[in-house]
Structure formats: C-alpha cells, structure tokens
C-alpha cells in the first residue's frame, strides 16, 4: 500500500539531507552546460566535494540543440578523448572532424558526472557571490522560480573554496563580481571584456587559453572564458567546451591539493 505522505516525506527529507550536506564545498560549479559538466565530472572523480547549480530544469545547456536545433555536435581530435572516456560514440566526418549525437552527449555527460559523485541542484539560480578580503568565498542562491516570478524572496548561501563560472555566453558570476565588487577582474580592462563574433578556429584555442582565474577564487570554463576575457564565439563545435571544463577542473584541483 502506498502512503502519499510517506512519499512526500521521502522527497523532502532526502532533498534537504542533500542540500545540508552541500552547504560547504571544495568547488561550486555554476551552470550545467558541457563545460560545467566535464569540470564537475573531473573534480568529483578526483574526490573533491563538488556541487553544480543550474538555473534550468534540464542539465546540458546549449548542447541538446546541436547547431540550429539539428541535434548533432562536432568535436575535434583533441577533445574526442573526453567523449571516448565517458563512452559517447563519435563518427569521423572528415579527418579531424567528428560528430556525435547531442542528446547522447548531454545525457551521458550528466549521468557520468553524477555517477562520479557530482551533486547537481537544478532549478537553482546563482544570483550573487560572497566576497571576503577580495576573494570569492561562496555563492548566493535562490530558486529559479523566485527569479522567474520576480518574487521578493531573500536567497540562501553556499560556502565554497573555489567557484567555476560555467554560465556560458552570459558569464553571470564574473559579471556580478564586476558590478558589485570594488576590485578588478584579471582581464585586460579589469572588467568583463565581452564576447566577439564567430570565428571557430581562433575561438576554440582562445577558450582554452582563457580558462583561468578571473578573480581570486573564481575560474572560468566554457563559453564564459571568451565572454570574460574578450574573444570569439565558436558555434556548434564543442571540443573547446569539453577541454575547457577539464582544464578548469585541473586548475581548481591543483589549488585544492596545494592547500591540503
Ligand atoms: O550555455 P552553456 O551550454 O555553456 P557552456 O558549457 O557551453 C556553451 C555551448 O553550449 C554553446 C557554445 C559552444 O560552441 O557556444 O553555447 O560554456 O550552459 C550554461 C548553463 O549555465 C546556466 C544556463 O542555464 C546553462 O544551462 N546558467 C547561466 N547562468 C546561471 C546558470 C546562473 N546564474 N545560475 C545557475 N545557472
């Protein structure tokens, strides 16, 4: 016999257990697109306490829709290794160009990341950061429904040793820092430089070079890198996103290990 109140209690208790266990983190990832997912997968696999906050109901960001809703993505030689690692089959289109089913990519990255130990809080938006002594020490979160409804509801907070801004084109975490903190970002202008138009080849290389610390305690990953440091967008070639997520994880892991 099924008791409705038991079902309700099970969900409430389990969710709040999960939230309670993740109020203090080694790494907080903001945004569940391909870059954030690879970053979370790698950090969780390395044994760091990592959680991801994603505004939307679904995880996967801009990956599901491939290019212009045609649900295939392209990756290059260097990045194919990551899809191989999580078990996504790619097909060579021409030498150096591989395609993969975008639904398989998004769902597999999500599944492997969670199985590796990443905890994902979907439907949660990061609206602000906490800064102590000119360093980001945590995130200010709220239900996306509150944000969408424009409701006057105060947020809650998460403490994190490192934050990864994987919010894509919007670069929301670094933008909030630029707007609210009386200090400069590690960009050439000290501000968010902003994304340039589409140039796949250069954008892919710059994405990796721009995967770095943007403010003490905050690393960029994915499209956010070029939006923050000022470089091109790349369209539906996703190798740079995957490699950037991996690099961001390595940089954060290096810092965390150095502090142990
Ligand atoms: O946009 P998104 O997929 O970022 P990405 O991992 O990949 C970019 C590609 O999809 C594509 C591209 C590659 O060629 O150019 O655009 O860099 O995923 C970003 C995720 O962050 C979420 C957003 O809903 C999306 O799923 N997000 C953005 N701002 C916030 C957020 C926020 N303030 N709080 C929580 N989630």
PDB file of C-alpha atoms and ligand atoms in Angstrom:
ATOM      1  CA  UNK A   1       0.000   0.000   0.000  1.00  0.00           C
ATOM      2  CA  UNK A   2       1.348   3.412  -0.950  1.00  0.00           C
ATOM      3  CA  UNK A   3       1.006   6.245   1.521  1.00  0.00           C
ATOM      4  CA  UNK A   4       1.152   9.688  -0.109  1.00  0.00           C
ATOM      5  CA  UNK A   5       2.533  11.443   2.944  1.00  0.00           C
ATOM      6  CA  UNK A   6       5.404   8.954   3.120  1.00  0.00           C
ATOM      7  CA  UNK A   7       6.254   9.779  -0.496  1.00  0.00           C
ATOM      8  CA  UNK A   8       6.180  13.467   0.336  1.00  0.00           C
ATOM      9  CA  UNK A   9       8.329  12.979   3.438  1.00  0.00           C
ATOM     10  CA  UNK A  10      10.828  10.876   1.485  1.00  0.00           C
ATOM     11  CA  UNK A  11      11.336  13.628  -1.071  1.00  0.00           C
ATOM     12  CA  UNK A  12      11.542  16.442   1.458  1.00  0.00           C
ATOM     13  CA  UNK A  13      13.924  14.579   3.778  1.00  0.00           C
ATOM     14  CA  UNK A  14      16.221  13.306   1.054  1.00  0.00           C
ATOM     15  CA  UNK A  15      16.420  16.682  -0.702  1.00  0.00           C
ATOM     16  CA  UNK A  16      17.177  18.602   2.458  1.00  0.00           C
ATOM     17  CA  UNK A  17      19.754  16.000   3.519  1.00  0.00           C
ATOM     18  CA  UNK A  18      21.423  16.563   0.148  1.00  0.00           C
ATOM     19  CA  UNK A  19      21.291  20.325   0.418  1.00  0.00           C
ATOM     20  CA  UNK A  20      22.504  20.275   4.015  1.00  0.00           C
ATOM     21  CA  UNK A  21      25.471  18.103   3.056  1.00  0.00           C
ATOM     22  CA  UNK A  22      26.491  20.571   0.364  1.00  0.00           C
ATOM     23  CA  UNK A  23      26.439  23.875   2.183  1.00  0.00           C
ATOM     24  CA  UNK A  24      30.250  23.831   2.325  1.00  0.00           C
ATOM     25  CA  UNK A  25      32.105  22.743  -0.783  1.00  0.00           C
ATOM     26  CA  UNK A  26      35.555  22.337  -2.241  1.00  0.00           C
ATOM     27  CA  UNK A  27      34.203  23.505  -5.588  1.00  0.00           C
ATOM     28  CA  UNK A  28      30.931  25.033  -6.743  1.00  0.00           C
ATOM     29  CA  UNK A  29      30.146  24.948 -10.431  1.00  0.00           C
ATOM     30  CA  UNK A  30      27.664  27.447 -11.758  1.00  0.00           C
ATOM     31  CA  UNK A  31      25.985  26.254 -14.947  1.00  0.00           C
ATOM     32  CA  UNK A  32      25.397  22.742 -16.245  1.00  0.00           C
ATOM     33  CA  UNK A  33      26.397  23.047 -19.895  1.00  0.00           C
ATOM     34  CA  UNK A  34      29.110  20.866 -21.436  1.00  0.00           C
ATOM     35  CA  UNK A  35      31.980  22.785 -19.805  1.00  0.00           C
ATOM     36  CA  UNK A  36      30.455  22.700 -16.328  1.00  0.00           C
ATOM     37  CA  UNK A  37      29.583  19.024 -16.669  1.00  0.00           C
ATOM     38  CA  UNK A  38      33.100  17.963 -17.666  1.00  0.00           C
ATOM     39  CA  UNK A  39      34.523  20.141 -14.905  1.00  0.00           C
ATOM     40  CA  UNK A  40      32.175  18.632 -12.333  1.00  0.00           C
ATOM     41  CA  UNK A  41      32.813  15.104 -13.565  1.00  0.00           C
ATOM     42  CA  UNK A  42      36.585  15.535 -13.253  1.00  0.00           C
ATOM     43  CA  UNK A  43      36.535  17.224  -9.844  1.00  0.00           C
ATOM     44  CA  UNK A  44      34.093  14.723  -8.374  1.00  0.00           C
ATOM     45  CA  UNK A  45      36.099  11.830  -9.807  1.00  0.00           C
ATOM     46  CA  UNK A  46      39.212  13.262  -8.172  1.00  0.00           C
ATOM     47  CA  UNK A  47      37.402  13.074  -4.825  1.00  0.00           C
ATOM     48  CA  UNK A  48      36.604  16.751  -4.242  1.00  0.00           C
ATOM     49  CA  UNK A  49      33.292  17.756  -2.724  1.00  0.00           C
ATOM     50  CA  UNK A  50      31.671  19.391  -5.702  1.00  0.00           C
ATOM     51  CA  UNK A  51      28.182  20.620  -6.454  1.00  0.00           C
ATOM     52  CA  UNK A  52      26.652  22.212  -9.502  1.00  0.00           C
ATOM     53  CA  UNK A  53      23.902  24.830  -9.553  1.00  0.00           C
ATOM     54  CA  UNK A  54      21.862  25.027 -12.737  1.00  0.00           C
ATOM     55  CA  UNK A  55      19.087  27.502 -13.361  1.00  0.00           C
ATOM     56  CA  UNK A  56      17.083  25.337 -15.691  1.00  0.00           C
ATOM     57  CA  UNK A  57      15.124  22.136 -15.251  1.00  0.00           C
ATOM     58  CA  UNK A  58      17.392  20.237 -17.617  1.00  0.00           C
ATOM     59  CA  UNK A  59      21.146  19.862 -17.441  1.00  0.00           C
ATOM     60  CA  UNK A  60      23.209  20.162 -20.624  1.00  0.00           C
ATOM     61  CA  UNK A  61      22.966  23.859 -21.508  1.00  0.00           C
ATOM     62  CA  UNK A  62      23.331  24.556 -25.204  1.00  0.00           C
ATOM     63  CA  UNK A  63      24.366  21.040 -26.092  1.00  0.00           C
ATOM     64  CA  UNK A  64      20.965  19.444 -26.690  1.00  0.00           C
ATOM     65  CA  UNK A  65      20.179  21.566 -29.730  1.00  0.00           C
ATOM     66  CA  UNK A  66      23.433  20.919 -31.658  1.00  0.00           C
ATOM     67  CA  UNK A  67      23.558  23.593 -34.364  1.00  0.00           C
ATOM     68  CA  UNK A  68      20.334  25.429 -35.125  1.00  0.00           C
ATOM     69  CA  UNK A  69      18.301  22.642 -33.489  1.00  0.00           C
ATOM     70  CA  UNK A  70      19.953  19.939 -35.580  1.00  0.00           C
ATOM     71  CA  UNK A  71      20.932  17.654 -32.756  1.00  0.00           C
ATOM     72  CA  UNK A  72      24.451  16.692 -33.753  1.00  0.00           C
ATOM     73  CA  UNK A  73      27.625  18.287 -32.456  1.00  0.00           C
ATOM     74  CA  UNK A  74      31.141  18.462 -33.866  1.00  0.00           C
ATOM     75  CA  UNK A  75      34.327  17.835 -31.901  1.00  0.00           C
ATOM     76  CA  UNK A  76      37.959  17.854 -32.942  1.00  0.00           C
ATOM     77  CA  UNK A  77      40.702  15.263 -32.439  1.00  0.00           C
ATOM     78  CA  UNK A  78      41.936  16.667 -29.107  1.00  0.00           C
ATOM     79  CA  UNK A  79      38.509  16.569 -27.481  1.00  0.00           C
ATOM     80  CA  UNK A  80      37.305  13.219 -28.813  1.00  0.00           C
ATOM     81  CA  UNK A  81      39.325  11.631 -25.986  1.00  0.00           C
ATOM     82  CA  UNK A  82      36.870  13.060 -23.417  1.00  0.00           C
ATOM     83  CA  UNK A  83      33.823  11.686 -25.226  1.00  0.00           C
ATOM     84  CA  UNK A  84      35.615   8.323 -25.531  1.00  0.00           C
ATOM     85  CA  UNK A  85      36.280   8.398 -21.784  1.00  0.00           C
ATOM     86  CA  UNK A  86      32.589   8.774 -20.914  1.00  0.00           C
ATOM     87  CA  UNK A  87      31.510   6.293 -23.584  1.00  0.00           C
ATOM     88  CA  UNK A  88      29.951   8.555 -26.240  1.00  0.00           C
ATOM     89  CA  UNK A  89      30.494   7.125 -29.699  1.00  0.00           C
ATOM     90  CA  UNK A  90      31.732   9.616 -32.302  1.00  0.00           C
ATOM     91  CA  UNK A  91      31.803   9.226 -36.074  1.00  0.00           C
ATOM     92  CA  UNK A  92      34.505  10.720 -38.244  1.00  0.00           C
ATOM     93  CA  UNK A  93      33.033  13.099 -40.799  1.00  0.00           C
ATOM     94  CA  UNK A  94      36.333  14.190 -42.334  1.00  0.00           C
ATOM     95  CA  UNK A  95      39.828  13.889 -40.893  1.00  0.00           C
ATOM     96  CA  UNK A  96      39.908  15.994 -37.717  1.00  0.00           C
ATOM     97  CA  UNK A  97      36.098  16.393 -37.546  1.00  0.00           C
ATOM     98  CA  UNK A  98      33.951  14.028 -35.515  1.00  0.00           C
ATOM     99  CA  UNK A  99      30.204  14.164 -34.971  1.00  0.00           C
ATOM    100  CA  UNK A 100      28.222  12.881 -32.032  1.00  0.00           C
ATOM    101  CA  UNK A 101      24.538  12.752 -31.189  1.00  0.00           C
ATOM    102  CA  UNK A 102      23.949  15.778 -28.973  1.00  0.00           C
ATOM    103  CA  UNK A 103      21.249  14.049 -26.911  1.00  0.00           C
ATOM    104  CA  UNK A 104      23.620  11.179 -26.165  1.00  0.00           C
ATOM    105  CA  UNK A 105      26.394  13.658 -25.282  1.00  0.00           C
ATOM    106  CA  UNK A 106      24.322  15.786 -22.908  1.00  0.00           C
ATOM    107  CA  UNK A 107      22.652  12.842 -21.180  1.00  0.00           C
ATOM    108  CA  UNK A 108      25.862  10.791 -20.874  1.00  0.00           C
ATOM    109  CA  UNK A 109      27.949  13.677 -19.529  1.00  0.00           C
ATOM    110  CA  UNK A 110      25.238  14.361 -16.981  1.00  0.00           C
ATOM    111  CA  UNK A 111      24.917  10.737 -15.975  1.00  0.00           C
ATOM    112  CA  UNK A 112      28.675  10.108 -15.733  1.00  0.00           C
ATOM    113  CA  UNK A 113      29.190  13.280 -13.705  1.00  0.00           C
ATOM    114  CA  UNK A 114      26.532  12.300 -11.173  1.00  0.00           C
ATOM    115  CA  UNK A 115      27.831   8.734 -11.006  1.00  0.00           C
ATOM    116  CA  UNK A 116      31.327  10.136 -10.372  1.00  0.00           C
ATOM    117  CA  UNK A 117      29.955  11.952  -7.311  1.00  0.00           C
ATOM    118  CA  UNK A 118      28.872  15.375  -8.580  1.00  0.00           C
ATOM    119  CA  UNK A 119      25.736  16.630  -6.852  1.00  0.00           C
ATOM    120  CA  UNK A 120      23.514  18.714  -9.097  1.00  0.00           C
ATOM    121  CA  UNK A 121      20.946  21.202  -7.891  1.00  0.00           C
ATOM    122  CA  UNK A 122      18.833  22.068 -10.882  1.00  0.00           C
ATOM    123  CA  UNK A 123      16.192  24.805 -10.810  1.00  0.00           C
ATOM    124  CA  UNK A 124      18.550  26.855  -8.621  1.00  0.00           C
ATOM    125  CA  UNK A 125      19.991  30.161  -9.832  1.00  0.00           C
ATOM    126  CA  UNK A 126      23.125  31.830  -8.579  1.00  0.00           C
ATOM    127  CA  UNK A 127      22.257  35.473  -8.127  1.00  0.00           C
ATOM    128  CA  UNK A 128      25.263  36.818  -6.243  1.00  0.00           C
ATOM    129  CA  UNK A 129      28.585  35.926  -4.614  1.00  0.00           C
ATOM    130  CA  UNK A 130      30.092  36.357  -1.159  1.00  0.00           C
ATOM    131  CA  UNK A 131      33.432  38.133  -1.030  1.00  0.00           C
ATOM    132  CA  UNK A 132      35.794  38.265   1.946  1.00  0.00           C
ATOM    133  CA  UNK A 133      39.147  40.022   1.774  1.00  0.00           C
ATOM    134  CA  UNK A 134      38.859  40.447  -2.001  1.00  0.00           C
ATOM    135  CA  UNK A 135      38.260  36.734  -2.621  1.00  0.00           C
ATOM    136  CA  UNK A 136      35.042  34.928  -3.569  1.00  0.00           C
ATOM    137  CA  UNK A 137      34.183  32.579  -0.722  1.00  0.00           C
ATOM    138  CA  UNK A 138      30.714  31.446  -1.706  1.00  0.00           C
ATOM    139  CA  UNK A 139      27.530  31.779  -3.709  1.00  0.00           C
ATOM    140  CA  UNK A 140      24.159  33.322  -3.125  1.00  0.00           C
ATOM    141  CA  UNK A 141      21.415  31.078  -4.472  1.00  0.00           C
ATOM    142  CA  UNK A 142      17.699  31.200  -4.966  1.00  0.00           C
ATOM    143  CA  UNK A 143      15.024  29.067  -6.617  1.00  0.00           C
ATOM    144  CA  UNK A 144      14.765  29.832 -10.320  1.00  0.00           C
ATOM    145  CA  UNK A 145      11.015  30.059  -9.774  1.00  0.00           C
ATOM    146  CA  UNK A 146      11.605  33.011  -7.449  1.00  0.00           C
ATOM    147  CA  UNK A 147      13.762  34.677 -10.096  1.00  0.00           C
ATOM    148  CA  UNK A 148      11.233  33.956 -12.850  1.00  0.00           C
ATOM    149  CA  UNK A 149       8.333  35.151 -10.776  1.00  0.00           C
ATOM    150  CA  UNK A 150      10.163  38.333  -9.782  1.00  0.00           C
ATOM    151  CA  UNK A 151       9.207  37.467  -6.207  1.00  0.00           C
ATOM    152  CA  UNK A 152      10.590  39.388  -3.295  1.00  0.00           C
ATOM    153  CA  UNK A 153      12.227  36.429  -1.537  1.00  0.00           C
ATOM    154  CA  UNK A 154      15.648  36.528   0.058  1.00  0.00           C
ATOM    155  CA  UNK A 155      18.242  33.976  -1.045  1.00  0.00           C
ATOM    156  CA  UNK A 156      20.402  31.453   0.852  1.00  0.00           C
ATOM    157  CA  UNK A 157      24.152  30.876   0.732  1.00  0.00           C
ATOM    158  CA  UNK A 158      26.732  28.188  -0.064  1.00  0.00           C
ATOM    159  CA  UNK A 159      30.342  28.360   1.069  1.00  0.00           C
ATOM    160  CA  UNK A 160      32.889  27.163  -1.457  1.00  0.00           C
ATOM    161  CA  UNK A 161      36.667  27.169  -1.587  1.00  0.00           C
ATOM    162  CA  UNK A 162      36.549  27.604  -5.361  1.00  0.00           C
ATOM    163  CA  UNK A 163      33.880  28.619  -7.833  1.00  0.00           C
ATOM    164  CA  UNK A 164      33.773  27.802 -11.521  1.00  0.00           C
ATOM    165  CA  UNK A 165      31.790  30.172 -13.708  1.00  0.00           C
ATOM    166  CA  UNK A 166      30.420  27.893 -16.444  1.00  0.00           C
ATOM    167  CA  UNK A 167      27.389  30.042 -17.233  1.00  0.00           C
ATOM    168  CA  UNK A 168      28.117  30.250 -20.969  1.00  0.00           C
ATOM    169  CA  UNK A 169      27.714  33.407 -23.028  1.00  0.00           C
ATOM    170  CA  UNK A 170      26.166  35.284 -20.103  1.00  0.00           C
ATOM    171  CA  UNK A 171      29.254  34.954 -17.823  1.00  0.00           C
ATOM    172  CA  UNK A 172      26.927  35.655 -14.915  1.00  0.00           C
ATOM    173  CA  UNK A 173      29.261  35.096 -11.971  1.00  0.00           C
ATOM    174  CA  UNK A 174      32.073  37.274 -13.271  1.00  0.00           C
ATOM    175  CA  UNK A 175      29.551  39.926 -14.300  1.00  0.00           C
ATOM    176  CA  UNK A 176      28.127  40.105 -10.813  1.00  0.00           C
ATOM    177  CA  UNK A 177      31.667  40.451  -9.425  1.00  0.00           C
ATOM    178  CA  UNK A 178      32.481  43.207 -11.915  1.00  0.00           C
ATOM    179  CA  UNK A 179      29.265  45.005 -10.982  1.00  0.00           C
ATOM    180  CA  UNK A 180      29.349  44.652  -7.224  1.00  0.00           C
ATOM    181  CA  UNK A 181      32.900  44.204  -6.017  1.00  0.00           C
ATOM    182  CA  UNK A 182      35.218  47.099  -5.644  1.00  0.00           C
ATOM    183  CA  UNK A 183      38.154  45.340  -7.336  1.00  0.00           C
ATOM    184  CA  UNK A 184      39.301  44.485 -10.827  1.00  0.00           C
ATOM    185  CA  UNK A 185      38.909  41.191 -12.671  1.00  0.00           C
ATOM    186  CA  UNK A 186      42.094  39.576 -14.070  1.00  0.00           C
ATOM    187  CA  UNK A 187      41.192  40.762 -17.591  1.00  0.00           C
ATOM    188  CA  UNK A 188      42.985  43.367 -19.686  1.00  0.00           C
ATOM    189  CA  UNK A 189      40.392  46.005 -18.791  1.00  0.00           C
ATOM    190  CA  UNK A 190      39.642  44.867 -15.254  1.00  0.00           C
ATOM    191  CA  UNK A 191      36.020  44.457 -16.415  1.00  0.00           C
ATOM    192  CA  UNK A 192      34.186  41.765 -18.374  1.00  0.00           C
ATOM    193  CA  UNK A 193      35.661  42.362 -21.834  1.00  0.00           C
ATOM    194  CA  UNK A 194      32.748  40.771 -23.735  1.00  0.00           C
ATOM    195  CA  UNK A 195      32.329  38.208 -26.465  1.00  0.00           C
ATOM    196  CA  UNK A 196      33.244  38.843 -30.098  1.00  0.00           C
ATOM    197  CA  UNK A 197      31.582  37.465 -33.237  1.00  0.00           C
ATOM    198  CA  UNK A 198      32.001  33.947 -34.614  1.00  0.00           C
ATOM    199  CA  UNK A 199      35.429  32.539 -35.583  1.00  0.00           C
ATOM    200  CA  UNK A 200      35.597  28.848 -34.718  1.00  0.00           C
ATOM    201  CA  UNK A 201      39.318  28.140 -35.136  1.00  0.00           C
ATOM    202  CA  UNK A 202      40.579  31.058 -33.054  1.00  0.00           C
ATOM    203  CA  UNK A 203      37.733  30.858 -30.551  1.00  0.00           C
ATOM    204  CA  UNK A 204      38.483  27.229 -29.751  1.00  0.00           C
ATOM    205  CA  UNK A 205      42.136  27.973 -28.957  1.00  0.00           C
ATOM    206  CA  UNK A 206      41.304  31.107 -27.017  1.00  0.00           C
ATOM    207  CA  UNK A 207      38.709  29.248 -24.958  1.00  0.00           C
ATOM    208  CA  UNK A 208      41.447  27.074 -23.536  1.00  0.00           C
ATOM    209  CA  UNK A 209      43.879  29.953 -23.021  1.00  0.00           C
ATOM    210  CA  UNK A 210      41.096  31.919 -21.306  1.00  0.00           C
ATOM    211  CA  UNK A 211      40.253  29.058 -18.952  1.00  0.00           C
ATOM    212  CA  UNK A 212      41.843  30.604 -15.911  1.00  0.00           C
ATOM    213  CA  UNK A 213      41.282  32.513 -12.737  1.00  0.00           C
ATOM    214  CA  UNK A 214      39.188  35.598 -13.412  1.00  0.00           C
ATOM    215  CA  UNK A 215      39.043  36.810  -9.810  1.00  0.00           C
ATOM    216  CA  UNK A 216      40.553  35.304  -6.652  1.00  0.00           C
ATOM    217  CA  UNK A 217      38.702  32.037  -6.078  1.00  0.00           C
ATOM    218  CA  UNK A 218      36.819  32.063  -9.390  1.00  0.00           C
ATOM    219  CA  UNK A 219      37.795  30.198 -12.557  1.00  0.00           C
ATOM    220  CA  UNK A 220      36.074  30.463 -15.925  1.00  0.00           C
ATOM    221  CA  UNK A 221      35.089  27.448 -18.042  1.00  0.00           C
ATOM    222  CA  UNK A 222      33.480  27.108 -21.464  1.00  0.00           C
ATOM    223  CA  UNK A 223      31.985  29.983 -23.393  1.00  0.00           C
ATOM    224  CA  UNK A 224      32.221  32.139 -20.299  1.00  0.00           C
ATOM    225  CA  UNK A 225      36.012  32.259 -20.831  1.00  0.00           C
ATOM    226  CA  UNK A 226      35.837  34.149 -24.097  1.00  0.00           C
ATOM    227  CA  UNK A 227      32.953  36.294 -22.884  1.00  0.00           C
ATOM    228  CA  UNK A 228      35.023  37.300 -19.851  1.00  0.00           C
ATOM    229  CA  UNK A 229      38.447  37.784 -21.390  1.00  0.00           C
ATOM    230  CA  UNK A 230      37.210  39.007 -24.788  1.00  0.00           C
ATOM    231  CA  UNK A 231      37.400  36.578 -27.666  1.00  0.00           C
ATOM    232  CA  UNK A 232      35.302  34.984 -30.370  1.00  0.00           C
ATOM    233  CA  UNK A 233      32.366  32.606 -30.166  1.00  0.00           C
ATOM    234  CA  UNK A 234      32.642  29.308 -31.993  1.00  0.00           C
ATOM    235  CA  UNK A 235      29.177  27.955 -32.833  1.00  0.00           C
ATOM    236  CA  UNK A 236      28.371  24.249 -32.565  1.00  0.00           C
ATOM    237  CA  UNK A 237      31.912  22.885 -32.314  1.00  0.00           C
ATOM    238  CA  UNK A 238      32.104  21.630 -28.737  1.00  0.00           C
ATOM    239  CA  UNK A 239      35.692  20.416 -28.335  1.00  0.00           C
ATOM    240  CA  UNK A 240      36.794  23.640 -26.672  1.00  0.00           C
ATOM    241  CA  UNK A 241      33.922  23.417 -24.171  1.00  0.00           C
ATOM    242  CA  UNK A 242      34.909  19.905 -23.103  1.00  0.00           C
ATOM    243  CA  UNK A 243      38.627  20.691 -22.915  1.00  0.00           C
ATOM    244  CA  UNK A 244      37.958  23.924 -21.040  1.00  0.00           C
ATOM    245  CA  UNK A 245      35.878  22.087 -18.442  1.00  0.00           C
ATOM    246  CA  UNK A 246      38.714  19.633 -17.997  1.00  0.00           C
ATOM    247  CA  UNK A 247      41.309  22.400 -17.690  1.00  0.00           C
ATOM    248  CA  UNK A 248      39.233  24.332 -15.154  1.00  0.00           C
ATOM    249  CA  UNK A 249      38.975  21.140 -13.076  1.00  0.00           C
ATOM    250  CA  UNK A 250      42.737  20.649 -13.231  1.00  0.00           C
ATOM    251  CA  UNK A 251      43.411  24.233 -12.159  1.00  0.00           C
ATOM    252  CA  UNK A 252      40.984  24.029  -9.241  1.00  0.00           C
ATOM    253  CA  UNK A 253      42.276  20.603  -8.202  1.00  0.00           C
ATOM    254  CA  UNK A 254      45.850  21.903  -8.225  1.00  0.00           C
ATOM    255  CA  UNK A 255      44.898  24.726  -5.846  1.00  0.00           C
ATOM    256  CA  UNK A 256      42.879  22.477  -3.588  1.00  0.00           C
ATOM    257  CA  UNK A 257      45.710  19.944  -3.355  1.00  0.00           C
ATOM    258  CA  UNK A 258      48.214  22.692  -2.592  1.00  0.00           C
ATOM    259  CA  UNK A 259      46.066  23.820   0.355  1.00  0.00           C
ATOM    260  CA  UNK A 260      45.651  20.382   1.922  1.00  0.00           C
TER     261      UNK A 260
HETATM  262  O1  LIG B   1      25.483  27.822 -22.367  1.00  0.00           O
HETATM  263  P1  LIG B   1      26.051  26.567 -21.841  1.00  0.00           P
HETATM  264  O2  LIG B   1      25.859  25.333 -22.632  1.00  0.00           O
HETATM  265  O3  LIG B   1      27.606  26.865 -21.518  1.00  0.00           O
HETATM  266  P2  LIG B   1      28.978  26.161 -21.939  1.00  0.00           P
HETATM  267  O4  LIG B   1      29.166  24.914 -21.159  1.00  0.00           O
HETATM  268  O5  LIG B   1      28.745  25.728 -23.456  1.00  0.00           O
HETATM  269  C1  LIG B   1      28.448  26.647 -24.454  1.00  0.00           C
HETATM  270  C2  LIG B   1      27.774  25.905 -25.581  1.00  0.00           C
HETATM  271  O6  LIG B   1      26.565  25.315 -25.164  1.00  0.00           O
HETATM  272  C3  LIG B   1      27.491  26.774 -26.800  1.00  0.00           C
HETATM  273  C4  LIG B   1      28.726  27.178 -27.483  1.00  0.00           C
HETATM  274  C5  LIG B   1      29.721  26.088 -27.811  1.00  0.00           C
HETATM  275  O7  LIG B   1      30.081  26.089 -29.051  1.00  0.00           O
HETATM  276  O8  LIG B   1      28.943  28.319 -27.749  1.00  0.00           O
HETATM  277  O9  LIG B   1      26.731  27.894 -26.427  1.00  0.00           O
HETATM  278  O10 LIG B   1      30.008  27.186 -21.887  1.00  0.00           O
HETATM  279  O11 LIG B   1      25.497  26.287 -20.377  1.00  0.00           O
HETATM  280  C6  LIG B   1      25.496  27.280 -19.408  1.00  0.00           C
HETATM  281  C7  LIG B   1      24.467  26.892 -18.360  1.00  0.00           C
HETATM  282  O12 LIG B   1      24.555  27.802 -17.283  1.00  0.00           O
HETATM  283  C8  LIG B   1      23.261  28.041 -16.779  1.00  0.00           C
HETATM  284  C9  LIG B   1      22.366  28.047 -18.011  1.00  0.00           C
HETATM  285  O13 LIG B   1      21.019  27.779 -17.687  1.00  0.00           O
HETATM  286  C10 LIG B   1      23.022  26.955 -18.867  1.00  0.00           C
HETATM  287  O14 LIG B   1      22.409  25.701 -18.671  1.00  0.00           O
HETATM  288  N1  LIG B   1      23.293  29.310 -16.038  1.00  0.00           N
HETATM  289  C11 LIG B   1      23.536  30.546 -16.550  1.00  0.00           C
HETATM  290  N2  LIG B   1      23.527  31.460 -15.569  1.00  0.00           N
HETATM  291  C12 LIG B   1      23.262  30.798 -14.412  1.00  0.00           C
HETATM  292  C13 LIG B   1      23.101  29.421 -14.713  1.00  0.00           C
HETATM  293  C14 LIG B   1      23.090  31.197 -13.050  1.00  0.00           C
HETATM  294  N3  LIG B   1      23.213  32.483 -12.674  1.00  0.00           N
HETATM  295  N4  LIG B   1      22.805  30.257 -12.128  1.00  0.00           N
HETATM  296  C15 LIG B   1      22.664  28.949 -12.482  1.00  0.00           C
HETATM  297  N5  LIG B   1      22.811  28.525 -13.763  1.00  0.00           N
END
